[in-house]
PDB file of C-alpha atoms in Angstrom:
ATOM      1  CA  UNK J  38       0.000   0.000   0.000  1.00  0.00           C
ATOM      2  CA  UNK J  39       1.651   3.270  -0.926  1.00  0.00           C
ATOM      3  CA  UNK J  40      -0.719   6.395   0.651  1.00  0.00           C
ATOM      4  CA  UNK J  41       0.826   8.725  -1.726  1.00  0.00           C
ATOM      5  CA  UNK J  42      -1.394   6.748  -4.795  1.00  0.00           C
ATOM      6  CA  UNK J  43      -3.989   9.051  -2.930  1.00  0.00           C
ATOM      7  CA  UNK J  44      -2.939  11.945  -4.138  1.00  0.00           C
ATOM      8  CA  UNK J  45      -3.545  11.071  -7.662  1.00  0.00           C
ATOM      9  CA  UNK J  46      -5.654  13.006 -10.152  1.00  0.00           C
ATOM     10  CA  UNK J  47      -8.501  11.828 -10.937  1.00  0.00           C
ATOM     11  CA  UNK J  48     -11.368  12.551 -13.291  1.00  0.00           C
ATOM     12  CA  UNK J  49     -13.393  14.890 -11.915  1.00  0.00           C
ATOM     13  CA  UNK J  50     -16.320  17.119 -12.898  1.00  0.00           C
ATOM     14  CA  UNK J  51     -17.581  20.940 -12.805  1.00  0.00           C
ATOM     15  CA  UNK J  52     -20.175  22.742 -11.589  1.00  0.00           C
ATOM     16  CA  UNK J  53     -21.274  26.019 -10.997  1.00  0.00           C
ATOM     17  CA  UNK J  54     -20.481  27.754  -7.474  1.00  0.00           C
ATOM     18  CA  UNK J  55     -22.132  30.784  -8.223  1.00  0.00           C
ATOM     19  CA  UNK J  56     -23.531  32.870 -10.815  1.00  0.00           C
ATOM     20  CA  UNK J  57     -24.320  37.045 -11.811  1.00  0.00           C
ATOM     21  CA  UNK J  58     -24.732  39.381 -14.669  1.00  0.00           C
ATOM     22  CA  UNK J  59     -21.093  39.082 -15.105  1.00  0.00           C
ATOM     23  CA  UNK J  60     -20.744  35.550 -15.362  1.00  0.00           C
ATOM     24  CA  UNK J  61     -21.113  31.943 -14.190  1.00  0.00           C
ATOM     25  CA  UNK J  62     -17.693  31.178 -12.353  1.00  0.00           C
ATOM     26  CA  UNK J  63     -17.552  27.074 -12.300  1.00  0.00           C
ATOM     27  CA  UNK J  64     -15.114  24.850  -9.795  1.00  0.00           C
ATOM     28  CA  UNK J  65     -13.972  21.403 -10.276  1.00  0.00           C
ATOM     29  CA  UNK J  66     -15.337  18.454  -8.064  1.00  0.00           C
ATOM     30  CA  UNK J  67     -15.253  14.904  -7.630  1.00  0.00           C
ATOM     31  CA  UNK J  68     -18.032  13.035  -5.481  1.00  0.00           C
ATOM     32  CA  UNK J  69     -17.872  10.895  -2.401  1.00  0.00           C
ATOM     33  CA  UNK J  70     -18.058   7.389  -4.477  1.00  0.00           C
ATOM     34  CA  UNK J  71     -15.032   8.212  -6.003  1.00  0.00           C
ATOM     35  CA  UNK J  72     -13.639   9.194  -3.247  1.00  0.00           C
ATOM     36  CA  UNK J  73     -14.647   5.840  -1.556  1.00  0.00           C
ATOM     37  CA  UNK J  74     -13.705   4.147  -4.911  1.00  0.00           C
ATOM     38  CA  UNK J  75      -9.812   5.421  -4.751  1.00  0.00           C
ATOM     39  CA  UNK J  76      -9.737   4.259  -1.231  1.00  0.00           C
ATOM     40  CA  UNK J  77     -10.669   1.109  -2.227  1.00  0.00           C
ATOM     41  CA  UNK J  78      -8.503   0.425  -4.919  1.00  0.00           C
ATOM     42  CA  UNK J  79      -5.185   2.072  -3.151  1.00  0.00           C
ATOM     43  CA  UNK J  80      -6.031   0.754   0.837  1.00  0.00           C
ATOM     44  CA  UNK J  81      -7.897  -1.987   0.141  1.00  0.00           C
ATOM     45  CA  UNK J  82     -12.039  -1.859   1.374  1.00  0.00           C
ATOM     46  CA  UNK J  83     -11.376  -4.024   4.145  1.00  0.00           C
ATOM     47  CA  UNK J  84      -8.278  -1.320   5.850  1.00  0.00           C
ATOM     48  CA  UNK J  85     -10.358   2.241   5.677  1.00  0.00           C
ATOM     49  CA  UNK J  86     -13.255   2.819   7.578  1.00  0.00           C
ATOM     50  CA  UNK J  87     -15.417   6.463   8.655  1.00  0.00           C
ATOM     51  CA  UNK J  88     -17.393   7.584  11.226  1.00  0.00           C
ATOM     52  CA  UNK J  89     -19.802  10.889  11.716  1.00  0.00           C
ATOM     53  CA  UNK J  90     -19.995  12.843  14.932  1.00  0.00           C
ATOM     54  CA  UNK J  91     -21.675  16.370  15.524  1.00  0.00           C
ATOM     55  CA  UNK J  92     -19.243  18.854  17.569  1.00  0.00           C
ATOM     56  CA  UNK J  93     -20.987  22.334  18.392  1.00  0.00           C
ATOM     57  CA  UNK J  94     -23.614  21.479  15.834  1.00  0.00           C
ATOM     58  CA  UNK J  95     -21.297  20.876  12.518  1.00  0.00           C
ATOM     59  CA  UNK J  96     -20.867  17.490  11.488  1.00  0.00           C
ATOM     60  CA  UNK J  97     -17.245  15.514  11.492  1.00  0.00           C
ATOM     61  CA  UNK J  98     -16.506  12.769   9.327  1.00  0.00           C
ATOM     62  CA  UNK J  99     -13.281  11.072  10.258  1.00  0.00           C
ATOM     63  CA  UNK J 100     -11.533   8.495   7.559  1.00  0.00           C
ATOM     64  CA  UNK J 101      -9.401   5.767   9.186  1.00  0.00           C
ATOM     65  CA  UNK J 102      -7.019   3.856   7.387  1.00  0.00           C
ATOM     66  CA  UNK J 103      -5.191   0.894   9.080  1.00  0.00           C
ATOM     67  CA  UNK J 104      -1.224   1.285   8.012  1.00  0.00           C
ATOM     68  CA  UNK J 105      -0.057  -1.759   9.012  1.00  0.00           C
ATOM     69  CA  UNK J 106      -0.859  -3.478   5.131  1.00  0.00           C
ATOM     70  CA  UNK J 107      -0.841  -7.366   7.492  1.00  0.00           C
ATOM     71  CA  UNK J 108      -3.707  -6.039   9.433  1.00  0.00           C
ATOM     72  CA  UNK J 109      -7.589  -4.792   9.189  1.00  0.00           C
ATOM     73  CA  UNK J 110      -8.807  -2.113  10.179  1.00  0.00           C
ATOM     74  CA  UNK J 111     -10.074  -4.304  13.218  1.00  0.00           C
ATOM     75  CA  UNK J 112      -6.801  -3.861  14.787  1.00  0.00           C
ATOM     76  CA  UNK J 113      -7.432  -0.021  16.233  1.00  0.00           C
ATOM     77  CA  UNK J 114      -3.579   0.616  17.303  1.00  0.00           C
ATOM     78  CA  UNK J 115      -2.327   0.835  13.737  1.00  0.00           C
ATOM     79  CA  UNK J 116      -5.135   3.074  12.489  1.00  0.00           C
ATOM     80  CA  UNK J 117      -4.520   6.854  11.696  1.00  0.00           C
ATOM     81  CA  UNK J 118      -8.047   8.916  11.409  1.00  0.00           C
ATOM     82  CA  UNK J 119      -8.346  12.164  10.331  1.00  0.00           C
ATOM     83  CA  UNK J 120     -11.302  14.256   9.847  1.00  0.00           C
ATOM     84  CA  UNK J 121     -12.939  17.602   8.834  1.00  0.00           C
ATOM     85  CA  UNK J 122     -16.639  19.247   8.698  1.00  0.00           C
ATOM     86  CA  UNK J 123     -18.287  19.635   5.976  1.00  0.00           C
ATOM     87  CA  UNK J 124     -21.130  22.380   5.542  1.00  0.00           C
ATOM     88  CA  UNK J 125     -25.301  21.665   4.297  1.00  0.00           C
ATOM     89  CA  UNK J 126     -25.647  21.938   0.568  1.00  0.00           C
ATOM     90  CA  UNK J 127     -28.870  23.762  -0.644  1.00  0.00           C
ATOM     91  CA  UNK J 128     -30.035  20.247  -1.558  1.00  0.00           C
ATOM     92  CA  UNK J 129     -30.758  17.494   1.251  1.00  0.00           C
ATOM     93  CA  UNK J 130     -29.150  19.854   3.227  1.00  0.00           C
ATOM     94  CA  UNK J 131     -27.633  17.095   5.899  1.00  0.00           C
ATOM     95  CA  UNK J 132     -27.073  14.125   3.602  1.00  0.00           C
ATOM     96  CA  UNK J 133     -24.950  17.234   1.264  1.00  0.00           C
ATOM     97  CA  UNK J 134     -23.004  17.813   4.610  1.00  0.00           C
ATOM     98  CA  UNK J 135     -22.132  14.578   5.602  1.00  0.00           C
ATOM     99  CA  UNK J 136     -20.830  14.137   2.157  1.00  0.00           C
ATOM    100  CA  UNK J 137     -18.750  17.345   2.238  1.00  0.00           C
ATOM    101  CA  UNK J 138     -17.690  16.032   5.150  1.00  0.00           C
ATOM    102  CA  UNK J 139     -16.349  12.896   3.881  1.00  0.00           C
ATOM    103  CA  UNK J 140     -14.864  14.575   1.510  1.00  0.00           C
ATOM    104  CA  UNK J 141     -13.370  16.897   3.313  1.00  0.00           C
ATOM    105  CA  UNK J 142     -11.731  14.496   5.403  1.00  0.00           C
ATOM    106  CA  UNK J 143     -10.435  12.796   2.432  1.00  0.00           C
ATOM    107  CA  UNK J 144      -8.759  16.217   1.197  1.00  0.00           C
ATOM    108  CA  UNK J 145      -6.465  15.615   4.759  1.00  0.00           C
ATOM    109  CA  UNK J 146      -5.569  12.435   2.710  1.00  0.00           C
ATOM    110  CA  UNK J 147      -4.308  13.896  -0.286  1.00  0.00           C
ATOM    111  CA  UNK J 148      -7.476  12.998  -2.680  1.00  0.00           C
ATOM    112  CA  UNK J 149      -8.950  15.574  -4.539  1.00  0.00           C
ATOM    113  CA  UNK J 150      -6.134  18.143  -3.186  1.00  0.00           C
ATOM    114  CA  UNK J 151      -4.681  18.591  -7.143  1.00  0.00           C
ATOM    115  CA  UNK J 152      -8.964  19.838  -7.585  1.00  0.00           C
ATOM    116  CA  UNK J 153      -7.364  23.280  -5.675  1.00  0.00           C
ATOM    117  CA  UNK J 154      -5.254  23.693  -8.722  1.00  0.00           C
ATOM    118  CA  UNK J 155      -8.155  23.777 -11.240  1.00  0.00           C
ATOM    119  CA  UNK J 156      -8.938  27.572 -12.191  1.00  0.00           C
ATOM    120  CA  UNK J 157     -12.042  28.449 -11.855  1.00  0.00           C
ATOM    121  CA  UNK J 158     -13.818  28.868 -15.523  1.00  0.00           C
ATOM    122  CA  UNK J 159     -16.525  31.731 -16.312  1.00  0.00           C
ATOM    123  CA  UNK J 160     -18.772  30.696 -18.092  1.00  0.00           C
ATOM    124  CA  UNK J 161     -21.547  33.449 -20.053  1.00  0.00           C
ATOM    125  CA  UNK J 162     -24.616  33.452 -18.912  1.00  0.00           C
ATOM    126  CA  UNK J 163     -28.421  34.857 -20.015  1.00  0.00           C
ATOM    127  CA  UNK J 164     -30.953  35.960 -17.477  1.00  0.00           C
ATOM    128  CA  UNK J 165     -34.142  34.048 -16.529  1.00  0.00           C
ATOM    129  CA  UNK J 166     -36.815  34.123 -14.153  1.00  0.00           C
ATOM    130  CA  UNK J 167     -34.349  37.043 -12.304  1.00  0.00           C
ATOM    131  CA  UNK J 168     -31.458  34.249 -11.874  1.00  0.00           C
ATOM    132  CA  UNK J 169     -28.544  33.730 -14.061  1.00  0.00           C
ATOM    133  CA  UNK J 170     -27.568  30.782 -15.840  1.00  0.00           C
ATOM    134  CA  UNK J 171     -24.877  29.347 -17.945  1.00  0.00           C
ATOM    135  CA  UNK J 172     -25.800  30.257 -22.138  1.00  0.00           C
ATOM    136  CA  UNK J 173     -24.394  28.762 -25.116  1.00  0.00           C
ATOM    137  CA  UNK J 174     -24.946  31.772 -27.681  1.00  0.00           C
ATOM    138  CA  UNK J 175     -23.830  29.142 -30.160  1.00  0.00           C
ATOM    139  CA  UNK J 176     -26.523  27.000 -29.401  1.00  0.00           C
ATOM    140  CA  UNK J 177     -29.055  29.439 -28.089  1.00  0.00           C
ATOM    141  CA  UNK J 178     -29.818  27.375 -25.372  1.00  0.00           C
ATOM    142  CA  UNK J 179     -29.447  27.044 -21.682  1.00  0.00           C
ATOM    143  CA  UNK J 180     -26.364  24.531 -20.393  1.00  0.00           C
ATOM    144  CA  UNK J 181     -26.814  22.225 -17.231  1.00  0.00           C
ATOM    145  CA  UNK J 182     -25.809  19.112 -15.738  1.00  0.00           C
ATOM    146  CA  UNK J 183     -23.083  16.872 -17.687  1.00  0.00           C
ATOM    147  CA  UNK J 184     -23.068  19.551 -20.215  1.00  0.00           C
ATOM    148  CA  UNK J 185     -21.352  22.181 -17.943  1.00  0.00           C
ATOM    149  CA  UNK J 186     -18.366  19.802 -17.412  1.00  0.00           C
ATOM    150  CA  UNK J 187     -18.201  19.136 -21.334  1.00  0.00           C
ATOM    151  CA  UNK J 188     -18.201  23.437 -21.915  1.00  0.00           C
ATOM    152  CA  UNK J 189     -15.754  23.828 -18.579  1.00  0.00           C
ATOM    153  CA  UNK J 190     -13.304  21.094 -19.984  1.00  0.00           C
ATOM    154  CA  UNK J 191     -13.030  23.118 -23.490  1.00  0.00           C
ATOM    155  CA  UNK J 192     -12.584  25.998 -21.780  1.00  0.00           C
ATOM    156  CA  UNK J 193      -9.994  24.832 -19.283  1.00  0.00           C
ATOM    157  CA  UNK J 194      -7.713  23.499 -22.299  1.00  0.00           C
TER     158      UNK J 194
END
């Protein structure tokens, strides 16, 4: 088992973070099952483990990974933990923070870190409803989901 294989890029998506007159400014982001999935493959799924706790009303997720590669994660001695908070998302606001959380706590591993790297991309946008969202004048439609990534990617070349 070599930890630094955590630190790996990965693919990884975009989506928007906010969004104005001006412009829709887009990050990059992976999700927790790839998170979970790189853990896997570089630990093994039987040596990481995570827990949730609530301090002062923000919720901790802690990732444990046993380091001794002869042992599982049974054997609490040789595991390290480390952990970070994560905040709601405007979406199923605590399963969003738990999930921040998790990956949060994987970022004290190393995965995702090289995501903090990415530049943000603007992306032009078109008014509706009195909100702003990403435009493709070249299509003369509206862009969302899978197609944000696909424009962010072209634009982050």
């Amino acid at each position: 088992m070599n930890l630094q294989d955590l630190k790996k890029e990965i693919p990884f998506k975009w989506r928007v973070q906010s969004s104005n007159k001006y412009g829709a400014n887009c990050v990059a982001y992976i999700d927790s099952r790839q998170v979970q999935d790189l853990l896997d493959e570089v630990v093994g799924a039987g040596n990481w483990q995570c827990k949730f706790e609530e301090h002062k009303n923000n919720m901790f997720c802690s990732i444990g990974i046993s380091i001794d590669k002869y042992e599982t994660i049974k054997d609490v001695k040789n595991v390290i933990w480390k952990s970070d908070c994560g905040t709601e998302s405007q979406v199923e606001k605590q399963k969003g923070e738990a999930s921040d959380a998790f990956k949060r706590a994987a970022v004290m591993w190393g995965i995702g870190r090289f995501l903090y790297s990415q530049k943000i991309v603007s992306l032009p946008v078109k008014e509706k409803n009195g909100k702003f969202f990403p435009y493709s004048a070249k299509t003369g439609k509206f862009v969302y989901g899978d197609d944000i990534s696909k424009w962010c990617n072209l634009l982050n070349k």
